[in-house]
mmCIF file of C-alpha atoms in Angstrom:
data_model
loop_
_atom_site.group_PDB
_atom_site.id
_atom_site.type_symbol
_atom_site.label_atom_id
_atom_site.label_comp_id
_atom_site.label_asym_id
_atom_site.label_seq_id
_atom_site.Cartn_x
_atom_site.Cartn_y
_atom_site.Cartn_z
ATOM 1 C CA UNK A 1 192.251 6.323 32.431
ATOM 2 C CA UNK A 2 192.957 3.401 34.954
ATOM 3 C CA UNK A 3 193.358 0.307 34.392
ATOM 4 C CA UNK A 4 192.772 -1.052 37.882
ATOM 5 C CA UNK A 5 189.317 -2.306 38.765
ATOM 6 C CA UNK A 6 187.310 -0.579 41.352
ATOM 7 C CA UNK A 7 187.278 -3.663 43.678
ATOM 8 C CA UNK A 8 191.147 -3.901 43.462
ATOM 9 C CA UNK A 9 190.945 0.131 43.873
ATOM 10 C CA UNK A 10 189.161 -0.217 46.631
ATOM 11 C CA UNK A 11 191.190 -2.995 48.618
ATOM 12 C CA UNK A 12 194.454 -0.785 48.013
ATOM 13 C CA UNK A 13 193.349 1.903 49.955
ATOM 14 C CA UNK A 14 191.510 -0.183 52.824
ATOM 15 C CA UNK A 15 195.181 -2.030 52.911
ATOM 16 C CA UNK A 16 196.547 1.638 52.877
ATOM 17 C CA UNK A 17 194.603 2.951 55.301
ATOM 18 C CA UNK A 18 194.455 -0.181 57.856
ATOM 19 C CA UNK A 19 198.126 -1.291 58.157
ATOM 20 C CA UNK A 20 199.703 1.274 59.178
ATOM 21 C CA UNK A 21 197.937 1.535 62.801
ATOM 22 C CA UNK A 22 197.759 -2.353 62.862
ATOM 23 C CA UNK A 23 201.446 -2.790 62.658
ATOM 24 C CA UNK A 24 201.716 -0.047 64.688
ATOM 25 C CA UNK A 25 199.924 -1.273 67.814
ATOM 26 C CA UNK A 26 201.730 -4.888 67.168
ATOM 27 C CA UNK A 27 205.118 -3.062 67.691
ATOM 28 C CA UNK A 28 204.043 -0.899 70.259
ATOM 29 C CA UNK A 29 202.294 -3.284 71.346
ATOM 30 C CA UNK A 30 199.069 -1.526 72.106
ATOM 31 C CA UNK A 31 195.663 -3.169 72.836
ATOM 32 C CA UNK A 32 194.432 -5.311 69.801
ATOM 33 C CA UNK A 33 191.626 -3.336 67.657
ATOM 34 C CA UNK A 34 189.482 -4.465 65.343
ATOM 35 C CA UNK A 35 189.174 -1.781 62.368
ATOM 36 C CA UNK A 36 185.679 -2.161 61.485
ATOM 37 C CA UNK A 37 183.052 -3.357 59.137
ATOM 38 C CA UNK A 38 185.112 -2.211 56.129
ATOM 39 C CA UNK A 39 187.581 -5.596 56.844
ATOM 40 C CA UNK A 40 184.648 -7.342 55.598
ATOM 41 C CA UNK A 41 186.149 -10.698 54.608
ATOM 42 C CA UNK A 42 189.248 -12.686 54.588
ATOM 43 C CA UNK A 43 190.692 -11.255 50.759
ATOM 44 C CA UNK A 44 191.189 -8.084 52.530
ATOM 45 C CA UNK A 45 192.233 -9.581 55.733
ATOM 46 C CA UNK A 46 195.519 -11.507 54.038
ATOM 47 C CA UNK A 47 195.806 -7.876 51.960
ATOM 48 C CA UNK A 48 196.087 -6.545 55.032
ATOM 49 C CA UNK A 49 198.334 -9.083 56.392
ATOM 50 C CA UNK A 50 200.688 -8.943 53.926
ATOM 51 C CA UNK A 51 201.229 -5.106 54.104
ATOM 52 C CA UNK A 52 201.450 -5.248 57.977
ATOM 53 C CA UNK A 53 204.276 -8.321 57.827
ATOM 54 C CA UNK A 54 206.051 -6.131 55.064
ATOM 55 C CA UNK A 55 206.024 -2.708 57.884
ATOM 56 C CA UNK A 56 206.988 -5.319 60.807
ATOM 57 C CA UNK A 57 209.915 -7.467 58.815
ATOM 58 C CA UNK A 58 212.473 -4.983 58.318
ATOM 59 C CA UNK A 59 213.071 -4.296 62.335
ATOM 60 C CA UNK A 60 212.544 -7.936 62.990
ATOM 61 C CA UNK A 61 215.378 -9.741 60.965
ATOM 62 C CA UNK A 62 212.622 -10.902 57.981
ATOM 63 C CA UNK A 63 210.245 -13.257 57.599
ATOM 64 C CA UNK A 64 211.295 -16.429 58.852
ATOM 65 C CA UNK A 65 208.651 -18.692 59.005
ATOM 66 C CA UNK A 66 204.848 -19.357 58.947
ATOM 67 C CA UNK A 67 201.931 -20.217 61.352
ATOM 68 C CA UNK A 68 198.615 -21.902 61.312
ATOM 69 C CA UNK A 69 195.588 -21.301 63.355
ATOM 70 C CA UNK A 70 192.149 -22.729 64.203
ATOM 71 C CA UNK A 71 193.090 -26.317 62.386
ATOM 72 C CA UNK A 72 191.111 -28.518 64.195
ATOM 73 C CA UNK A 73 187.328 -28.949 63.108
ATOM 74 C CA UNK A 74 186.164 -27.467 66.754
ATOM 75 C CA UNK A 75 188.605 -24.819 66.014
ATOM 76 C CA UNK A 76 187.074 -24.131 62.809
ATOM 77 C CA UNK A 77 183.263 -25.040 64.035
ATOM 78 C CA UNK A 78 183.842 -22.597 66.523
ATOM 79 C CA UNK A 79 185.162 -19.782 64.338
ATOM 80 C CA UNK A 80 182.807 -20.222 61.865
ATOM 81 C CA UNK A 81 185.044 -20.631 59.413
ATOM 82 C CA UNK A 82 185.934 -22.521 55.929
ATOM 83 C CA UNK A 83 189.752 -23.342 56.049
ATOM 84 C CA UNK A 84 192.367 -22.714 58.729
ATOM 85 C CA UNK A 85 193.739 -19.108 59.170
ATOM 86 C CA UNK A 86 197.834 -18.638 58.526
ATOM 87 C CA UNK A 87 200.188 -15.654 59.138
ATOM 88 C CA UNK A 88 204.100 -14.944 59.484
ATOM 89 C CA UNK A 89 206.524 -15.724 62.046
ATOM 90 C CA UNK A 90 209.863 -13.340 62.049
ATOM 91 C CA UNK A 91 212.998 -14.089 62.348
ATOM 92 C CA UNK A 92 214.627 -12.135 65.590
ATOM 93 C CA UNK A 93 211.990 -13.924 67.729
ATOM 94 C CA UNK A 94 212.901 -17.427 67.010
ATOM 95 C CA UNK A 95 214.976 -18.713 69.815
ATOM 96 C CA UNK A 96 216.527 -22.012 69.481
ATOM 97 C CA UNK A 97 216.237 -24.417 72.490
ATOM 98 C CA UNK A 98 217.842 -27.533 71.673
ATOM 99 C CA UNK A 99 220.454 -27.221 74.683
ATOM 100 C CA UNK A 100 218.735 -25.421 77.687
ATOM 101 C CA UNK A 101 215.802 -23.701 77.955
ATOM 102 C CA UNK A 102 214.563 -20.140 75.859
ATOM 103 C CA UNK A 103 214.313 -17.553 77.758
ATOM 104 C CA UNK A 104 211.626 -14.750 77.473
ATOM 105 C CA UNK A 105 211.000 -11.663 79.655
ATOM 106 C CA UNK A 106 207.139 -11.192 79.945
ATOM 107 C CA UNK A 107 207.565 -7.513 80.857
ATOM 108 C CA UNK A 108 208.107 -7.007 76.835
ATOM 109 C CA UNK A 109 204.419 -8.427 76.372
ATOM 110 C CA UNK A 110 200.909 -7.312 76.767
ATOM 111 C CA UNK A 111 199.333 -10.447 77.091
ATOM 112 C CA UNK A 112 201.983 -12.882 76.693
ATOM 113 C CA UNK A 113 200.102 -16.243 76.248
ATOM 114 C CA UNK A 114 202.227 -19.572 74.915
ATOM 115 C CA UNK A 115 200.928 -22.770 72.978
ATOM 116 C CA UNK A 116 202.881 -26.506 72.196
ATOM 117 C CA UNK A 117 203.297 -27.167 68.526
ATOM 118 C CA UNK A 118 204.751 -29.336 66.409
ATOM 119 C CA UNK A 119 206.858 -27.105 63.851
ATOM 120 C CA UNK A 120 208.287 -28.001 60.717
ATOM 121 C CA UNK A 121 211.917 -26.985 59.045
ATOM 122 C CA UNK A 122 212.144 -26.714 55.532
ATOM 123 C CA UNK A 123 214.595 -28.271 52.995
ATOM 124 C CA UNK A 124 213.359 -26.980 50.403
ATOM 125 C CA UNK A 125 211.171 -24.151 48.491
ATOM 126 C CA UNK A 126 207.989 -24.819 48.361
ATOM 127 C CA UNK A 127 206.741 -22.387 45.270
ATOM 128 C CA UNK A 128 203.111 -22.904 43.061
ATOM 129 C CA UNK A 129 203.086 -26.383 41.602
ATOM 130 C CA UNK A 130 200.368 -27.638 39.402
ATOM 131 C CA UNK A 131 197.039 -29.160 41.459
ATOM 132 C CA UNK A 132 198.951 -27.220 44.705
ATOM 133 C CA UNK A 133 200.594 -28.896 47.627
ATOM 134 C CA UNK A 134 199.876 -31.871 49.218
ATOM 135 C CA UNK A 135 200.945 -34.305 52.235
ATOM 136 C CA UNK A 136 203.849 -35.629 49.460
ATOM 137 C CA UNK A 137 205.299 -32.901 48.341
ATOM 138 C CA UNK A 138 205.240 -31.715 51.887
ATOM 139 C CA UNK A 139 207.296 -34.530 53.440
ATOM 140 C CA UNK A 140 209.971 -33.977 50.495
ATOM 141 C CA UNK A 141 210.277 -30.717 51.496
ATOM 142 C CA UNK A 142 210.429 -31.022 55.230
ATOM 143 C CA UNK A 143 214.018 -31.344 56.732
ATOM 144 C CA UNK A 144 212.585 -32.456 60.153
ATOM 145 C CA UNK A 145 209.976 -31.887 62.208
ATOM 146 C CA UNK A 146 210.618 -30.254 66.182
ATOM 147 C CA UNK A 147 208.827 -30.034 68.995
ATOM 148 C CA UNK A 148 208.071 -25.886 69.634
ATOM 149 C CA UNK A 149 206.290 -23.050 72.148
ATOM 150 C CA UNK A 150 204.345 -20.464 69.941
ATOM 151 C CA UNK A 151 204.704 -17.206 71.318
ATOM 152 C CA UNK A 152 201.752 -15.215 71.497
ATOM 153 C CA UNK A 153 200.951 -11.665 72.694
ATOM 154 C CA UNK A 154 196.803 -11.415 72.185
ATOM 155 C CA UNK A 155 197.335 -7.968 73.386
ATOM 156 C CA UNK A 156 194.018 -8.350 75.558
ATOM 157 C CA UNK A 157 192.160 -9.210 72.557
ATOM 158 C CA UNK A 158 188.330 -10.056 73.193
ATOM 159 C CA UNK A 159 187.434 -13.737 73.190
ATOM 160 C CA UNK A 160 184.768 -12.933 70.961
ATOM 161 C CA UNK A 161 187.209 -11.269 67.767
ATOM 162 C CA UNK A 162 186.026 -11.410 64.439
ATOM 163 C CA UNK A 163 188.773 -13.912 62.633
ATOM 164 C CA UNK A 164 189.123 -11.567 59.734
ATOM 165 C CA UNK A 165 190.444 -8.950 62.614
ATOM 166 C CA UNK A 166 192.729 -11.403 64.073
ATOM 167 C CA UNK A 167 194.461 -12.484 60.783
ATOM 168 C CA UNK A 168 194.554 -9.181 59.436
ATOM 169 C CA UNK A 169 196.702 -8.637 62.963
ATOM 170 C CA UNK A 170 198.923 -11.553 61.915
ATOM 171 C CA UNK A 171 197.199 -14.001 64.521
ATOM 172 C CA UNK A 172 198.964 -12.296 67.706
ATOM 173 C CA UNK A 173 202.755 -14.186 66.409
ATOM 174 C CA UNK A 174 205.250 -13.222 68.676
ATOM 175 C CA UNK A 175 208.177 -15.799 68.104
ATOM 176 C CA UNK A 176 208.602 -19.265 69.093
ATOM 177 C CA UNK A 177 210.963 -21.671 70.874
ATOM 178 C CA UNK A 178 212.201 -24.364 69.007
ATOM 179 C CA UNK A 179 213.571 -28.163 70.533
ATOM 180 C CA UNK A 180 214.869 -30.707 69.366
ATOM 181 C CA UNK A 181 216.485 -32.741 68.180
ATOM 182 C CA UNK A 182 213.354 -33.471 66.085
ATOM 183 C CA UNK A 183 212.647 -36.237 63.238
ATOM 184 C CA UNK A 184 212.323 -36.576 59.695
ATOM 185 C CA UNK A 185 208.839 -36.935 58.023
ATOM 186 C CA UNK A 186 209.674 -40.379 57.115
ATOM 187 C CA UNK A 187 210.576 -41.282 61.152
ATOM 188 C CA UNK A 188 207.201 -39.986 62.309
ATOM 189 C CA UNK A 189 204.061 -41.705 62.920
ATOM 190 C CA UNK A 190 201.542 -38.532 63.310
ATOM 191 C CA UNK A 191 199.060 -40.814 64.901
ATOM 192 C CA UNK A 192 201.345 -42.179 67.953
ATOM 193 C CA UNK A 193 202.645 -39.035 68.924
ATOM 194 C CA UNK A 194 202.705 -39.191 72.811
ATOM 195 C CA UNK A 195 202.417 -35.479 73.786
ATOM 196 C CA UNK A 196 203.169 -34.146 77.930
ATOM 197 C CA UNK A 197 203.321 -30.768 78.820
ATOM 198 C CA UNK A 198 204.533 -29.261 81.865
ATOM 199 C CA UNK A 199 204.302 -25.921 83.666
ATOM 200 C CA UNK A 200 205.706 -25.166 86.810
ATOM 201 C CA UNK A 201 206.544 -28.890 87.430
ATOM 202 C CA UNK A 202 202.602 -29.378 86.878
ATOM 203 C CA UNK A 203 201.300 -31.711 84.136
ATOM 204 C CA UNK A 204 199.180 -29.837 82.008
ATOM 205 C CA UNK A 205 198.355 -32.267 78.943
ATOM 206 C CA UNK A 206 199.633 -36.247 78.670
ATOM 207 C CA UNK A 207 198.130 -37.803 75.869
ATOM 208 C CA UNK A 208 198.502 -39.191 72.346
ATOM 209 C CA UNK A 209 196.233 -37.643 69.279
ATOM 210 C CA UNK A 210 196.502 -33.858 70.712
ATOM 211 C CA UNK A 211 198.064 -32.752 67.319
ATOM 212 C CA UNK A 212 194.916 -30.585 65.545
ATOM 213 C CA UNK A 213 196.361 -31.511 62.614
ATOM 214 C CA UNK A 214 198.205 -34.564 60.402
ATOM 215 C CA UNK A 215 201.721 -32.086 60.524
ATOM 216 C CA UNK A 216 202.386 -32.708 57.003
ATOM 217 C CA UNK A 217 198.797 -31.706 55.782
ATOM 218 C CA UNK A 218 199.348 -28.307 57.765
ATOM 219 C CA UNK A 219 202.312 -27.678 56.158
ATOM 220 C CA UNK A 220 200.428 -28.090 52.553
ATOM 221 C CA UNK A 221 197.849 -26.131 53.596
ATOM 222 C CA UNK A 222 200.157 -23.288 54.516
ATOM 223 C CA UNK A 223 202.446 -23.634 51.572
ATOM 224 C CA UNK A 224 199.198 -23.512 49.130
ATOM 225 C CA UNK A 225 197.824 -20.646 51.469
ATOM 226 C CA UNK A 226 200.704 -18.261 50.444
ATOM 227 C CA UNK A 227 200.989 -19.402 47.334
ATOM 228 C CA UNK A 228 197.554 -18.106 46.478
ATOM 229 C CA UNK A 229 199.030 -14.658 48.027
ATOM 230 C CA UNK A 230 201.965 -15.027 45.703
ATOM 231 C CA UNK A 231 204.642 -16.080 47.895
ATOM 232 C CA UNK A 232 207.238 -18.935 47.936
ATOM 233 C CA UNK A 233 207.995 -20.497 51.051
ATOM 234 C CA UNK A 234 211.481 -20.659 51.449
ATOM 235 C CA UNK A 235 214.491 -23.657 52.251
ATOM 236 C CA UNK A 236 215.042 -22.763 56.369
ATOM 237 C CA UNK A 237 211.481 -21.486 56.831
ATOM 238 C CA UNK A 238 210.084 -22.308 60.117
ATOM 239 C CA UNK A 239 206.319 -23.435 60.426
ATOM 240 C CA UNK A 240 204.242 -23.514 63.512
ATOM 241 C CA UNK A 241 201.601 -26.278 62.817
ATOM 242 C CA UNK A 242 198.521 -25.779 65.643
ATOM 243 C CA UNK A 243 198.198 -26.374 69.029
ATOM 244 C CA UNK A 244 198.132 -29.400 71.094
ATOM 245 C CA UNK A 245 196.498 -27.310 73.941
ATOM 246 C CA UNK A 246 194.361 -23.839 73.659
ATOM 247 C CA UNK A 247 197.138 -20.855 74.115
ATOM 248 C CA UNK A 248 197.316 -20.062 77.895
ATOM 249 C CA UNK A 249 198.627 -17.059 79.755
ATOM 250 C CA UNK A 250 201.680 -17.025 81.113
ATOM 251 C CA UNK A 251 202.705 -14.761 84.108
ATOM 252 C CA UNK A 252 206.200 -14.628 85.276
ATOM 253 C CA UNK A 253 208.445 -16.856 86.863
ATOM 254 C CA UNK A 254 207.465 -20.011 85.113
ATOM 255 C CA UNK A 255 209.102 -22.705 83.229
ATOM 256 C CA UNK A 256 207.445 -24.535 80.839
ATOM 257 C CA UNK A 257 208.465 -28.004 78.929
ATOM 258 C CA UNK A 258 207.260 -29.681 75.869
ATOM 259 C CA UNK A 259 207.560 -33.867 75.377
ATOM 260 C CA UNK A 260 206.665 -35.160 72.165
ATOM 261 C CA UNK A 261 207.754 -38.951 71.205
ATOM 262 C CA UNK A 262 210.030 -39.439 68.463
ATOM 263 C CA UNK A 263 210.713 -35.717 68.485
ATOM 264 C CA UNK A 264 212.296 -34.565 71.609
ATOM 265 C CA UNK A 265 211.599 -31.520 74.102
ATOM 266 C CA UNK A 266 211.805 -27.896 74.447
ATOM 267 C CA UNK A 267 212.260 -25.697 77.482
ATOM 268 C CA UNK A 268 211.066 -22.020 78.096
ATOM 269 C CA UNK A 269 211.180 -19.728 80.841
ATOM 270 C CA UNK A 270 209.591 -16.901 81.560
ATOM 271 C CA UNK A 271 211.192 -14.277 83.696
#
């Protein structure tokens, strides 16, 4: 007789039967799909997740990092959701940009769409820990914070896509560009951060306060979030931590640059 419970039963074989064709279409990458009223709520959305990032990592160097999504209260207002959604990042499509500009070819994407972030390099593991993670433990275990392009393919995903959908699609990760030379925690004052975006030679965004997020509480919350999934974040882990601007498509040529005080810049082009 089993000793698993039907509910856990049960969320095996939706994982079973949903990852394989999501991870499939990411790698592909084939027009994003939502599987249906069975994904019914976010438990089986991260189940889901998890199995597609485990099908994914092996041709894609590993997991390398994390991301957050929808972390600013209109983002979440908007969604209609509790908390801020969080998937992986892998390590063959980081591209380091600290001395000229990544370099992307948009032919490779469906819908290749970028966003500025703030990202975060870790020091240090950030495993369980009694009460969970907060903005303390965080900044210990932050090496330096960088300004960053998410990469994005939304694979001509519907503006209207049920969130549970979208995460259970790892939130449309495609890599990231990362600047520099970036700051410690201590060196950082979230609340001046002078953000300017560029495309094209065209200002796009010049402002302070566009961060969605306090960095440091985004990197709790996604430390915490895997946790609960029963994963360590790990010493050289990148994290993307929300968008100063909504993710915009991108169509080749283009050049794109990212200013953030106290941090530095970042460069990509699109070709």
């Amino acid at each position: 007789m089993s000793d698993i419970d039907p509910a856990e039963h049960r969320l095996r074989a939706l994982v079973s039967r949903l990852a394989p064709d999501i991870a499939a279409d990411i790698a592909a990458p084939a027009p994003f799909r939502d599987p249906g009223p069975d994904l019914a709520d976010m438990d089986a959305a991260y189940a889901v997740q998890l199995e597609v990032a485990a099908r994914l990592a092996p041709g894609r160097g590993g997991v390398a990092g994390r991301k957050i999504a929808w972390n600013s209260a209109q983002q979440l207002a908007m969604a209609g959701l509790a908390e801020p959604g969080a998937a992986h990042v892998f390590a063959d499509q980081i591209a380091a940009a600290q001395d000229g500009p990544a370099r992307i070819e948009a032919a490779r994407f469906m819908s290749l769409a970028v966003e500025p972030e703030i990202a975060a390099i870790l020091a240090a593991d950030m495993a369980p820990r009694p009460g969970g993670h907060d903005r303390a433990s965080a900044a210990a275990a932050v090496a330096r914070l960088v300004p960053a392009f998410e990469i994005l393919d939304r694979r001509r995903v519907d503006p209207g896509a049920r969130p549970v959908a979208v995460v259970a699609a790892n939130i449309f990760n495609a890599g990231a560009a990362l600047g520099g030379p970036g700051a410690a925690p201590d060196q950082v004052d979230p609340a001046r951060l002078r953000a300017r975006v560029t495309l094209n030679g065209e200002t796009l965004l010049d402002a302070e306060g566009t961060a969605p997020m306090d960095p440091l509480e985004a990197v709790a919350f996604l430390a915490n979030r895997f946790n609960a999934l029963g994963q360590t974040l790990r010493a050289g882990e990148t994290l993307l931590l929300g968008a100063h601007l909504p993710p915009r498509q991108i169509d080749a040529p283009a050049r794109l640059r990212f200013e953030i005080a106290q941090l530095g810049a970042v460069a990509l082009e699109v070709v």
